[in-house]
Amino acid sequence: MTPPRTDLLRGTLDMLILRTLSQGPQHGLGLSRLIDAATEGAFQVQPGSLFPSLHRMEEKGWIKGRWGESENRRRAKYYELTPAGRRQLGEERKNWAQLVRAIEKVMDAT
Amino acid sequence: MPLYRWIRSALRSLFRMERMDRELDEELTSVLGMLVEEKLRSGMAPGEALRQARIELGGREQVKEEVRRQRAGASLESVLRDLRYGWRSLLRRPSFTFTAVLVLGLGIGAPATVLTLVSQIFFVSPEAIAEPGRVVRLTRSFGEGRGGGALGNPDYLFYRERNSTLTGLAAFGGQRAVAFSVGTERHDQLDVLFVSDNFFEVLGVSPPWGRAFLPEENAAPGAHPVVVLNHDFWLRALGGDPDVVGRDLILGGSPYRVIGVGPAGFGSLSPVTPAPDAWVPIATYGALTRAPSLDWWERVPHMKSRWLQGLGRLAPGVTFEAARDNLVALGEALAYDGKSADEGAFLQRQFLYSPALESTLASLSRLLLLVVGIVFLVAVFNAAVLLLARAATRQREIGIRAALGASRGRVVRQLLLETLLLTVLGGVLGLVLAFVLSGLAGSLLPVQFVSEFRPDLRVILVAAGLSLVTALAVGLIPALRTTRRDLRDAFQGVASGPSASWLQRSLVVGQVGLSLVLVAGALLFARSFWVARSLELGFATGDRLVLEVPLVEADLEGEEADVFLRSALERIGAIPGVRQVAATRMIPFQGDWSTEIDAPPGARPNMEGDKVFIGLNAVSPGYFETAGIPVLAGRALQPDDDQGAPPVLVLNETLADALWPGESPLGRTLPLDEGVDIEVVGVVRNAVYYALGEESQPQAYLALGQFPQRTVHFLVHAAGPPRELMPAVQGALREIEPRLVFRWVTTMEAVVEEATARYQVSAVLVSVFSLVALLLAASGLYGTIAFLVAGQTREIGVKMALGADRGRVGRDVLVFGLKLASAGVALGVAGTFAFRRITENLLFGVEPADPLPVAGACLLLMVVAVAAALAPARNATRVDPVEAIRREG
C-alpha cells in the first residue's frame, strides 16, 4: 500500500504516534514497526516520514526525546510521552471520534 | 503553539543549528543501523541489507530537509542557511567575488557620493534653526520665475506689514568686513551681517546669553548701536569672556553695545557662505558704511539700495503655495519708480544659498546626477554580465541540488540571497568610497563649505535601497535562467557550452553605449574648459595679489584718502619682492560701473537715443603696467593727474573705435562728469571686464587722484608667489592706517579661476566618471569575449581541423569584438542627442551638438574594443584542434 500522504494525514499520524507512545517509550524505528504491526499492515509509515512529525511534536512539548541504548546495545534516541502529550492524546481521541461520527452521519443518510 | 514557546524554539533553532543538525544526523545513522540489523536478521546479505535499509529510510538529505521545515523559525533558519551557503560559495571564487564587489561598489558609491554632496548643499540646514521646513526666502523676481534679486528696505517693510500668511518676515543682507577694536591698541576686522529686529525670532534661534534685538532697535537709523555676537567669534576673538554682554565693542570707529551671544553652531545660513562674526540692526547700515546720506532708509528704492533678502516663517496651517500667492499678489501692488512690468515677489522654500550660485549649483547637480546615474547603470550591467557568466558555469551544481530535491523557488531564492550578499558588500564598499570621495570633493568644488561632509542617514538608506534594487535586478535573470534547464543538461556539464547569450551581449553593448555618452561628454566639457582657460583676457593673471580696501568706512575721504593712497602705493612698492603696485576701483568679473552720456559733437553714439554707453573704472598711475595692459597710443595716467590738474581719461580700443572711428581720439573730450569735459590722453588694449565671453566692451579709465572712490583694490605685481606677500602688504597698510579693513584678499589667478570654475568642475567631474565607466565597459567587453572564446573552444577546434588558419580564427574573434563595440557606439551616439539640453549653461564656447567630441569618443571606444579583444583572440589562435575536439568541454 502506498504510504499515506503526509499532508493529508499528518494529524492522524500524530495521534497514532502519541497512542503508541502511551504504551511506553520507543525509538523511531520501533514506532514505525509497531504502528505497522498494530494496523496489520494497513499503515506502513516509513521511518523517514516519522521524523518530521516526531521532531515537531517534540518542539510542541508533547513528547520528549532521550538518548539511550537499544536492544542491541546500539545508541538510539527514545521518545516518551509527556503529561502535556497525554492531554493532547485525549483531545485528539475526542476529535477523531467526533470526526468519525460526522462522516458516518453523512454516509448513512439517504 | 504559544508564542513564547515558538520564540524559544526559533531561537534555539537559530543558535543551535549546528548541534541540532548533528543530533539529527546521529539519529538517522542510528536508525539506519537498526534497519540494517533488522534486514540482516531476516537473512539478507550485508550488501543487500544496506541497500534496502537505505531505500527504506529514504533520502537522508530529504529527511533532514523535511524535519527542518517543521521546526519553528524554519523559514528564517533556511534563509540563514542559504546565506551561509552563498557566503562559502563566494569565497570559493575569490576573483569573481572581488571583481563583482568592486564593480558594485563603484556603481553604488558614485550615486551615494553625489547624493551626499547634493543633500549637504541643498538640504542641510543649520541645526539651531527651528523647523527649517517652515522657513521661506523672499527675493525679487525678474519675471518668468527667475528670482533672486535683492529687496530694498522699504520693499521689505511693505511685505512685512501687509502679508497675511507669515508669522514673521525678517530681512538680512550686506555682509561685510568692518573695523573693530577693543580699546585703542588692538585693531582688527570682523564680518557683520545686517538684520532686522525679528531675525532671530523668525529663525527660532534664541541667544543663550543676553538677548536678541528689540523692535525699537531697528526703528530709527543709527539710534541704537547694538550688536549680537557669533558664538565662534566670541570664543576666538574675545576669549569667551563671560562678562561680554553689556560691554561695548568699537565697530567702524563707534561703540556698539553687546546685547547677546548666539548659540554654538549657529552662524551661516548656507553651506556656501561664511558665517558672520556678528549681527547688527539694519538701522546701523548707514553709520557703519558711511552712507552719503541717511535718507537711504526712506528713499524710494532704485538699483543701488536693494540689498536685502527676506526670510519668513509660514504661519501654522499655511501652505507654501498659499504664502507664495499672497506675497506675489503683494508684489504686484508694490509700486515704485523704475519697477519693470515683470518684477514682483519671488518666494522659495529653501533659503540656504546665495542666488548667484544657485543656477550654477543646480546645473552642476543635474549634470552630476545624470553622470552618476549612467555610471550606476554601467556598473549594474557589468555586474549582471559577471553573474550571468558565473551562473552559466554553475549548471552542474544547480542540477545536483535540483536532483536532491530542492525546489526551483528554493534555488532561485538561494541565488538571489547570494547576489544580495554581493551587493551588500558592494554597498558597504560604496559607502566607504562615498566617505572618501565626498571629502575629496571639497577641494575640487570652488565654493566654500562651512560644514564638512558627513554622510547622513538618508544617504545610508539610499545606498541600502540601491543595493537591494541592484540585487534583484542583477540576480533575478541569471537565477531564473539557470534553473530553467532540466537535469540532463546539468549533468552533461559544460559540454553544451556557455555561449555569450543575447542577454550578455546586449548588456555589454549597453555598457559600451553608455560609456560613449560619458566619454563624449567628458571630451566636450574638457574642450569647453580649455576654451575658457585659453581665452585672451587682455590682462596679466600670474603673480598678482588683489586686496579690497574700503576707504570711506575707514574715514578716509577727499584729501586724506589721496594722501593715504600715495603713501600706501609708496610703502607697498618698497616691500622687497614687489615689482609694481597700483590701485584700481574695479577688478575683472566683480561688479560693474557704467554711465550713459549724450554723444558729444563729432563722436558717434553706440546706443540708441544718440547716447554713448561707457564702462568706467578709476585707477592710479602705473595701473596699466601693473595689470599688464599695453598702452597703444598716447600715455597712461600719471601722478601729475591729480586734483589740481585738468581731468583726463584713457580709453580702450573699442570705445575709441566706437566714438571716433578711424581717427585718433587723443585730445578729444568726453563730458563725463556733469558737463565737465574730460580730455582723452591715451588708448589701451581691450580686456575682459565683466564676464567671460562678453562682447567687446567700451571702457574708460579715470584717474583715482581726480575721481576718488569709496573703495579701492590694490593690485600688487609680485616677483614670486603673490600669497607670500600678503602679510607684508597688509602690515604695511595697517601701519599707515590702523583702522583699515580688508574686505577681500586674493590673487588675480584665483579671481579668474572663479570665473572659469564651473567649466573646470564640470570637466573634472565628467572626466573622472567617464573614466570609470570606460574601464567598466572595457572589462565587460573583455570578459564577454573571453568567455565566448572559452566556451567555443570545441567549435574553434573543429574549424581549425577543417582547414581554417589561425589568423582567420583570431580575426573572427576581433571582428566579433568590433561588432559588439560598434553596436554600442551606435547606441551611444543616439544617446548623446538625448542629453544635449542638460549641458546648456555649463559649456563655454562650444556647442552641445559639436561632432568632434562624439567622433573622438567613437574612436576611443573602438580602440578600447580592439584592445579588449586582443588577448582572447590570441588565445583562440592558440587552440590545439586535437585537444579541443577530444575534450568534453
mmCIF file with all atom_site columns, C-alpha atoms in Angstrom, chain B residues 19-20 37 199 259 314 381 582 601 675:
data_model
loop_
_atom_site.group_PDB
_atom_site.id
_atom_site.type_symbol
_atom_site.label_atom_id
_atom_site.label_alt_id
_atom_site.label_comp_id
_atom_site.label_asym_id
_atom_site.label_entity_id
_atom_site.label_seq_id
_atom_site.pdbx_PDB_ins_code
_atom_site.Cartn_x
_atom_site.Cartn_y
_atom_site.Cartn_z
_atom_site.occupancy
_atom_site.B_iso_or_equiv
_atom_site.pdbx_formal_charge
_atom_site.auth_seq_id
_atom_site.auth_comp_id
_atom_site.auth_asym_id
_atom_site.auth_atom_id
_atom_site.pdbx_PDB_model_num
ATOM 1  C CA . ARG B 1 19  ? 24.123 20.915  17.070  1.00 0.00 ? 19  ARG B CA 1
ATOM 2  C CA . MET B 1 20  ? 20.604 20.025  16.095  1.00 0.00 ? 20  MET B CA 1
ATOM 3  C CA . GLU B 1 37  ? 20.399 -5.171  11.649  1.00 0.00 ? 37  GLU B CA 1
ATOM 4  C CA . PHE B 1 199 ? 15.686 87.965  12.607  1.00 0.00 ? 199 PHE B CA 1
ATOM 5  C CA . ILE B 1 259 ? 23.468 92.603  23.930  1.00 0.00 ? 259 ILE B CA 1
ATOM 6  C CA . LEU B 1 314 ? 4.964  80.198  7.450   1.00 0.00 ? 314 LEU B CA 1
ATOM 7  C CA . PHE B 1 381 ? 25.092 45.884  -16.391 1.00 0.00 ? 381 PHE B CA 1
ATOM 8  C CA . ALA B 1 582 ? 48.687 100.221 -8.324  1.00 0.00 ? 582 ALA B CA 1
ATOM 9  C CA . PRO B 1 601 ? 29.658 116.583 -31.254 1.00 0.00 ? 601 PRO B CA 1
ATOM 10 C CA . GLY B 1 675 ? 29.202 118.677 -18.125 1.00 0.00 ? 675 GLY B CA 1
#
